[in-house]
C-alpha atoms as a printed R data frame, in Angstrom:
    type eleno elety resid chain resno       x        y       z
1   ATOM     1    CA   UNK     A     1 -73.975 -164.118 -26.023
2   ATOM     2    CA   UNK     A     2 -72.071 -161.895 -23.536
3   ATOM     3    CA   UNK     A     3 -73.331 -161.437 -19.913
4   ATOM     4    CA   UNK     A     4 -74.206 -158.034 -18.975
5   ATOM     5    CA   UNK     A     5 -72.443 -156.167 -15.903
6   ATOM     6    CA   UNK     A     6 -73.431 -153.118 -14.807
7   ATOM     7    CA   UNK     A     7 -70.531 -151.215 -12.524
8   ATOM     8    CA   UNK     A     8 -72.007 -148.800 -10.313
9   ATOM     9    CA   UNK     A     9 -69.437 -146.247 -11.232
10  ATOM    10    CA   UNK     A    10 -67.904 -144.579 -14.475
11  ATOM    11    CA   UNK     A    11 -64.311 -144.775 -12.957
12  ATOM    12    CA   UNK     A    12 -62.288 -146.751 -15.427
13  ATOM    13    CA   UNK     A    13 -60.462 -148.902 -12.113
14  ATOM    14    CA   UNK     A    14 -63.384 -149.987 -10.805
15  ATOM    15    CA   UNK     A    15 -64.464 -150.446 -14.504
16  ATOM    16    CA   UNK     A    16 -61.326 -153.182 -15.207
17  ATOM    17    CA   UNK     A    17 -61.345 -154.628 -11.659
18  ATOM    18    CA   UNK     A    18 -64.742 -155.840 -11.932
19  ATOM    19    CA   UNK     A    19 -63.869 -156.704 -15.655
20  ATOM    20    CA   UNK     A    20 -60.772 -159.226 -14.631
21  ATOM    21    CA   UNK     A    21 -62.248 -160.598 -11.560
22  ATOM    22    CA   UNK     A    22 -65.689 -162.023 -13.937
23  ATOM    23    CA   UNK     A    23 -63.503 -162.837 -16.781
24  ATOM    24    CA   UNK     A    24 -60.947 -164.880 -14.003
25  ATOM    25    CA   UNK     A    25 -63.696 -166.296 -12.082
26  ATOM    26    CA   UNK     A    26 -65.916 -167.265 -15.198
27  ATOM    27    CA   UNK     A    27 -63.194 -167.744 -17.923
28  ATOM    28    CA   UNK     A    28 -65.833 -169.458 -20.211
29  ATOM    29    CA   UNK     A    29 -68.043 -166.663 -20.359
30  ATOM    30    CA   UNK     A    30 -67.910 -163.203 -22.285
31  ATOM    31    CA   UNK     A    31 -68.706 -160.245 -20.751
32  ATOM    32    CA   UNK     A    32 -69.814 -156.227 -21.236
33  ATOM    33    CA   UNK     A    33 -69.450 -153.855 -19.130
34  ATOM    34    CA   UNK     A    34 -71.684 -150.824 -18.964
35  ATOM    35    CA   UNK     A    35 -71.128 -148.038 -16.096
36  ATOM    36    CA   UNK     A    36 -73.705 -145.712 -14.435
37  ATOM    37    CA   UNK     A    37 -73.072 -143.311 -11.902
38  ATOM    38    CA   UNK     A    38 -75.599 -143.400  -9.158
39  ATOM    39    CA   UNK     A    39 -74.933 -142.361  -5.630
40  ATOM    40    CA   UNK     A    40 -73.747 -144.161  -2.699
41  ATOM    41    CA   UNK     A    41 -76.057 -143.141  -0.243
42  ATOM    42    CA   UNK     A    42 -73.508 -142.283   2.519
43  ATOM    43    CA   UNK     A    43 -70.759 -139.802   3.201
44  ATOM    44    CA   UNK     A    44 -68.776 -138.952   0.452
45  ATOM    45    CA   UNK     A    45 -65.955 -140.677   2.109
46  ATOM    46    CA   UNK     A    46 -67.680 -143.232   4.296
47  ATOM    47    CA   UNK     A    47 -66.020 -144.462   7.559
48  ATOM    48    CA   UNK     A    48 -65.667 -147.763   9.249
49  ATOM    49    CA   UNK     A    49 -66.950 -150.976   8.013
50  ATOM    50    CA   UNK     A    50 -70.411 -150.714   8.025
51  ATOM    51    CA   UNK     A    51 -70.684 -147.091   6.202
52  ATOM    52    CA   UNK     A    52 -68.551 -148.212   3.324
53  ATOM    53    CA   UNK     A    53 -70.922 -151.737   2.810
54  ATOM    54    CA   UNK     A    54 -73.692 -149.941   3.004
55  ATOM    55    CA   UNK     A    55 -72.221 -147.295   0.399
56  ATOM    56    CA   UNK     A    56 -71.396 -150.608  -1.874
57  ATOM    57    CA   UNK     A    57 -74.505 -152.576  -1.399
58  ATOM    58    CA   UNK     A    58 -76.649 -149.033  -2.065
59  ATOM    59    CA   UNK     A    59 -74.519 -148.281  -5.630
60  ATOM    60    CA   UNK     A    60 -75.402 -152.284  -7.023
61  ATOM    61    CA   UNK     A    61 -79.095 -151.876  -5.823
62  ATOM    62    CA   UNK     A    62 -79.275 -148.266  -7.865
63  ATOM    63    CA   UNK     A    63 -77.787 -149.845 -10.166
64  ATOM    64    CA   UNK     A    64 -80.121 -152.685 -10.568
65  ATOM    65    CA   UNK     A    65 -83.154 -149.942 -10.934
66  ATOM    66    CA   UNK     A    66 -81.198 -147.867 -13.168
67  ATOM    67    CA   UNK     A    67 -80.061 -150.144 -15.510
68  ATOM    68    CA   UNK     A    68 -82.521 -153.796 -14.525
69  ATOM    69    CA   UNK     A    69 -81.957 -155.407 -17.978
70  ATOM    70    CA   UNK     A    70 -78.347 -157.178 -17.100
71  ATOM    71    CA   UNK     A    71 -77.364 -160.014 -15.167
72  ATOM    72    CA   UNK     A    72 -74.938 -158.548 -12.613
73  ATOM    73    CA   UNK     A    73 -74.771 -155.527 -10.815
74  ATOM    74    CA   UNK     A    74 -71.443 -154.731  -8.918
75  ATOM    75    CA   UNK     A    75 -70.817 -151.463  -6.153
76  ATOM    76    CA   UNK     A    76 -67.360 -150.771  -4.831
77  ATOM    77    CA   UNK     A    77 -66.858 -148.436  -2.331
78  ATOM    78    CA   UNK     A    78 -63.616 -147.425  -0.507
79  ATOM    79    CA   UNK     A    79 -63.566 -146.462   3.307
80  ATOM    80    CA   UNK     A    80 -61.528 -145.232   5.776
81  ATOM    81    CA   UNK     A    81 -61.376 -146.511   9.681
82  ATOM    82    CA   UNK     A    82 -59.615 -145.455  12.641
83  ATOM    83    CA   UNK     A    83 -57.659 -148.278  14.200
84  ATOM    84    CA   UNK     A    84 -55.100 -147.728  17.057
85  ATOM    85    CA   UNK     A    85 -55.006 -143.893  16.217
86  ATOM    86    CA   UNK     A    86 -54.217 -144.837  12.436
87  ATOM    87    CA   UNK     A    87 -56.379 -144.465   9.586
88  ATOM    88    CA   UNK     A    88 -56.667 -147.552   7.458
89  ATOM    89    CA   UNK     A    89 -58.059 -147.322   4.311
90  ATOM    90    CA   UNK     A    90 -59.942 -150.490   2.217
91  ATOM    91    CA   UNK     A    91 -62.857 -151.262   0.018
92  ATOM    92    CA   UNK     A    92 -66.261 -153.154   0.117
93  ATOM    93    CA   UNK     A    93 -67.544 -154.747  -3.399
94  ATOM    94    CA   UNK     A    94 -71.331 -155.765  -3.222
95  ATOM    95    CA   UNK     A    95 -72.455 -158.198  -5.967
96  ATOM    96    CA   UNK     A    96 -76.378 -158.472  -7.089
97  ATOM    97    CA   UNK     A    97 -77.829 -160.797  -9.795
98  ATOM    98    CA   UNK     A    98 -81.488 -161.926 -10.068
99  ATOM    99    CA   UNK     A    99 -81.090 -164.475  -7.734
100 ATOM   100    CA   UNK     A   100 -77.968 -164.346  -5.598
101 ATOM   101    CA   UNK     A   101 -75.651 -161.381  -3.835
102 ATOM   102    CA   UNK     A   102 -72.324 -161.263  -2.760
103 ATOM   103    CA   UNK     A   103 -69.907 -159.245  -0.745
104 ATOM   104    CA   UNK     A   104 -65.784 -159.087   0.500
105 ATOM   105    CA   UNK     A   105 -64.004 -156.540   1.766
106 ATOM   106    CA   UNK     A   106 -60.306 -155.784   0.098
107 ATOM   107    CA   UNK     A   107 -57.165 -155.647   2.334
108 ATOM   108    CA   UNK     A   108 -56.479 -152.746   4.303
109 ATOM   109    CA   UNK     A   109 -53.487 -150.847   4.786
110 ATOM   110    CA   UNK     A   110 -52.432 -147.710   7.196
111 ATOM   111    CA   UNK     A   111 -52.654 -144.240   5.613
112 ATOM   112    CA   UNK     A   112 -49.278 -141.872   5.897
113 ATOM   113    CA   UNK     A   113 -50.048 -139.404   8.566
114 ATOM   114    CA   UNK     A   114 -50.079 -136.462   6.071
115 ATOM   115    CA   UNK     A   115 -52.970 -138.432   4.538
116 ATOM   116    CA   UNK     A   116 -54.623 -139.304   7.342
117 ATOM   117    CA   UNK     A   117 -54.683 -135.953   8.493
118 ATOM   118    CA   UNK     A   118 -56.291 -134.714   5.127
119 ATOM   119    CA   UNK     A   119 -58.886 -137.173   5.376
120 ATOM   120    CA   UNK     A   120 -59.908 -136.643   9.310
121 ATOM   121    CA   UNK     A   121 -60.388 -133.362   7.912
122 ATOM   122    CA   UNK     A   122 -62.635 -133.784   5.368
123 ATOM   123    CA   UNK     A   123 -61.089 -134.901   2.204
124 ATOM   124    CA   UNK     A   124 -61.717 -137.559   0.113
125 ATOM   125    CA   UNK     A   125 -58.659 -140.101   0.439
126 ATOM   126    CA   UNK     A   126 -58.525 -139.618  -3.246
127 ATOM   127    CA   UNK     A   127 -57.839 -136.009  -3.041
128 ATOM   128    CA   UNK     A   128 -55.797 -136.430  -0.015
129 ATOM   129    CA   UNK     A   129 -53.338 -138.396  -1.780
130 ATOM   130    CA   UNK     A   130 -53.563 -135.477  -4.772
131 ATOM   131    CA   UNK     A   131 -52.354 -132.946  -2.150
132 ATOM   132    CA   UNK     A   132 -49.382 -134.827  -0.140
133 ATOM   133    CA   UNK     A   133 -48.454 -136.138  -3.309
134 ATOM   134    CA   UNK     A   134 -48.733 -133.829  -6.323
135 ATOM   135    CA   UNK     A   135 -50.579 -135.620  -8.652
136 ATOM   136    CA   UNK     A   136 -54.111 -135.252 -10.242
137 ATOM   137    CA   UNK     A   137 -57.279 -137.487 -10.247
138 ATOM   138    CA   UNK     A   138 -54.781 -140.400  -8.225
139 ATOM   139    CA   UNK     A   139 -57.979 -141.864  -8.007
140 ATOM   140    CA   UNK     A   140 -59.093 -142.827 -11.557
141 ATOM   141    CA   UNK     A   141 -55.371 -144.419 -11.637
142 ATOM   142    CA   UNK     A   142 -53.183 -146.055  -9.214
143 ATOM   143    CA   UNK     A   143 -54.909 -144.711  -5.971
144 ATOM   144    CA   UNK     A   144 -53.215 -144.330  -2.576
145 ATOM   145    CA   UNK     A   145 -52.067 -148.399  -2.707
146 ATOM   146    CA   UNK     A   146 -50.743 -147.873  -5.949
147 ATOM   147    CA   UNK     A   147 -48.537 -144.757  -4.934
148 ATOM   148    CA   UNK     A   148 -47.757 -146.713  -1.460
149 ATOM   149    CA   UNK     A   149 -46.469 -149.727  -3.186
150 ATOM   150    CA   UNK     A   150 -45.028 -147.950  -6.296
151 ATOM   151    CA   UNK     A   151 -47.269 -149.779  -8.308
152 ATOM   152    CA   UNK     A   152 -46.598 -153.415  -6.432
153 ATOM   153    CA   UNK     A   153 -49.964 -153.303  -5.917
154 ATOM   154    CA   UNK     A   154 -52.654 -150.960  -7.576
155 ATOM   155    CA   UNK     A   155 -56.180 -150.230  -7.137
156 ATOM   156    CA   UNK     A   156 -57.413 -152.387  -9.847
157 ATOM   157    CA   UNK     A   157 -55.284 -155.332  -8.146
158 ATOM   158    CA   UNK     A   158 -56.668 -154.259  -5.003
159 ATOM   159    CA   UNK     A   159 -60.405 -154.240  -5.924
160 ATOM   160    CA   UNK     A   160 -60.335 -157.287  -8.538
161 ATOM   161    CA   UNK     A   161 -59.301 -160.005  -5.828
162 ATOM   162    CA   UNK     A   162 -61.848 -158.542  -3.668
163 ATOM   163    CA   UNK     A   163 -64.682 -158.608  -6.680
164 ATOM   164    CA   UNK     A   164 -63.729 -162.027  -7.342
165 ATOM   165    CA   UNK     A   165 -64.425 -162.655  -3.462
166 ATOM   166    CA   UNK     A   166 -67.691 -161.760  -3.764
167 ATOM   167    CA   UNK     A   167 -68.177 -163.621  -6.782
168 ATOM   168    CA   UNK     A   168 -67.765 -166.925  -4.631
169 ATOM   169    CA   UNK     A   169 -72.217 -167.496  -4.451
170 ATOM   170    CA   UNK     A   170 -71.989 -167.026  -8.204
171 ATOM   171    CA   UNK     A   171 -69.762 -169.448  -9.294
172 ATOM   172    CA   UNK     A   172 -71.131 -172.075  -6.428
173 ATOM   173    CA   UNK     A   173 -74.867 -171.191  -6.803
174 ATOM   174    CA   UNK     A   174 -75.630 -175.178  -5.105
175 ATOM   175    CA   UNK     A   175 -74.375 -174.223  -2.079
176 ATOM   176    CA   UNK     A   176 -75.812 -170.738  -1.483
177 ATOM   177    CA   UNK     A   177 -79.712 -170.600  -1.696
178 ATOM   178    CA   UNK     A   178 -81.257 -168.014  -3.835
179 ATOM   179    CA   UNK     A   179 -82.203 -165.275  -1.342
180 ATOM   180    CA   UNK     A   180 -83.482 -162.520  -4.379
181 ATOM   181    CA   UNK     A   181 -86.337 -162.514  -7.101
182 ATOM   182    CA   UNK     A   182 -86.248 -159.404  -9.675
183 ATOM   183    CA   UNK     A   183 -88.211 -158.829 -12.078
184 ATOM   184    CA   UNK     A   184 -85.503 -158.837 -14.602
């Protein structure tokens, strides 16, 4: 019987990142995916640390009400920070299952100051990257990383190491104490 994961988001990266990083981390188990699109709770794109973790852990907690009858429940949330007078962009993936949660942060790298620029004004990095770059819906694809890198590294690369991160309490349940009770 497959284990149920509900992905706070219908975006089809996030969708196979959380996908590879359960089948990777738990190669002895099958899996399902089902996606819901609930909101994040913060700005549409959050800044700093603490904005974008919030943003993930409030997507896997809507998640779990919307959809209660699964056994994980996975947000992912990209952010944006100012750092020297650069913008660095990352991600935060927030875990939840009946008895355990889990969190990491991706790896961050510097915006181009077109970008940047973009998003200090109020763009989502996602269609800041459409502009400077010429392409359309970047972010259900490659995303910024991906069209940094030239594909070296993608956003599905990006956000499965990160999911599999967080997955760490899950796959070593004895030495993390149960810290949730749902009612699922």
């Amino acid at each position: 019987m497959s284990k149920r994961i509900v992905i706070a988001s219908e975006n089809p990266v996030k969708k196979q990142a959380a996908l590879l990083a359960f089948q990777k981390m738990f190669p002895a188990a099958a899996f399902e995916i089902v996606s819901v699109n609930v909101p994040s709770g913060v700005s549409p794109q959050p800044y700093g640390d603490a904005e974008t973790l919030q943003g993930a852990a409030n997507r896997a907690q809507r998640a779990f009400e919307l959809r209660p009858d699964a056994d994980f429940w996975v947000g992912i949330e990209g952010g944006v920070q100012e750092v020297d007078g650069e913008l660095e962009a990352f991600a935060w993936i927030y875990v939840l299952s009946p008895t355990h949660s889990g969190k990491s942060r991706t790896g961050a790298f510097y915006l181009p100051p077109a970008v940047a620029r973009l998003v200090r004004a109020g763009h989502e990095l996602g269609e800041a990257d459409d502009i400077v770059f010429g392409l359309s819906n970047s972010k259900q694809e490659n995303g910024a990383i991906g069209i940094l890198t030239g594909n070296v590294v993608d956003r599905t690369a990006l956000y499965a190491q990160a999911v599999a991160l967080a997955l760490v309490p899950f796959r070593n349940p004895q030495l993390y104490p149960a810290e949730r009770e749902t009612s699922t």
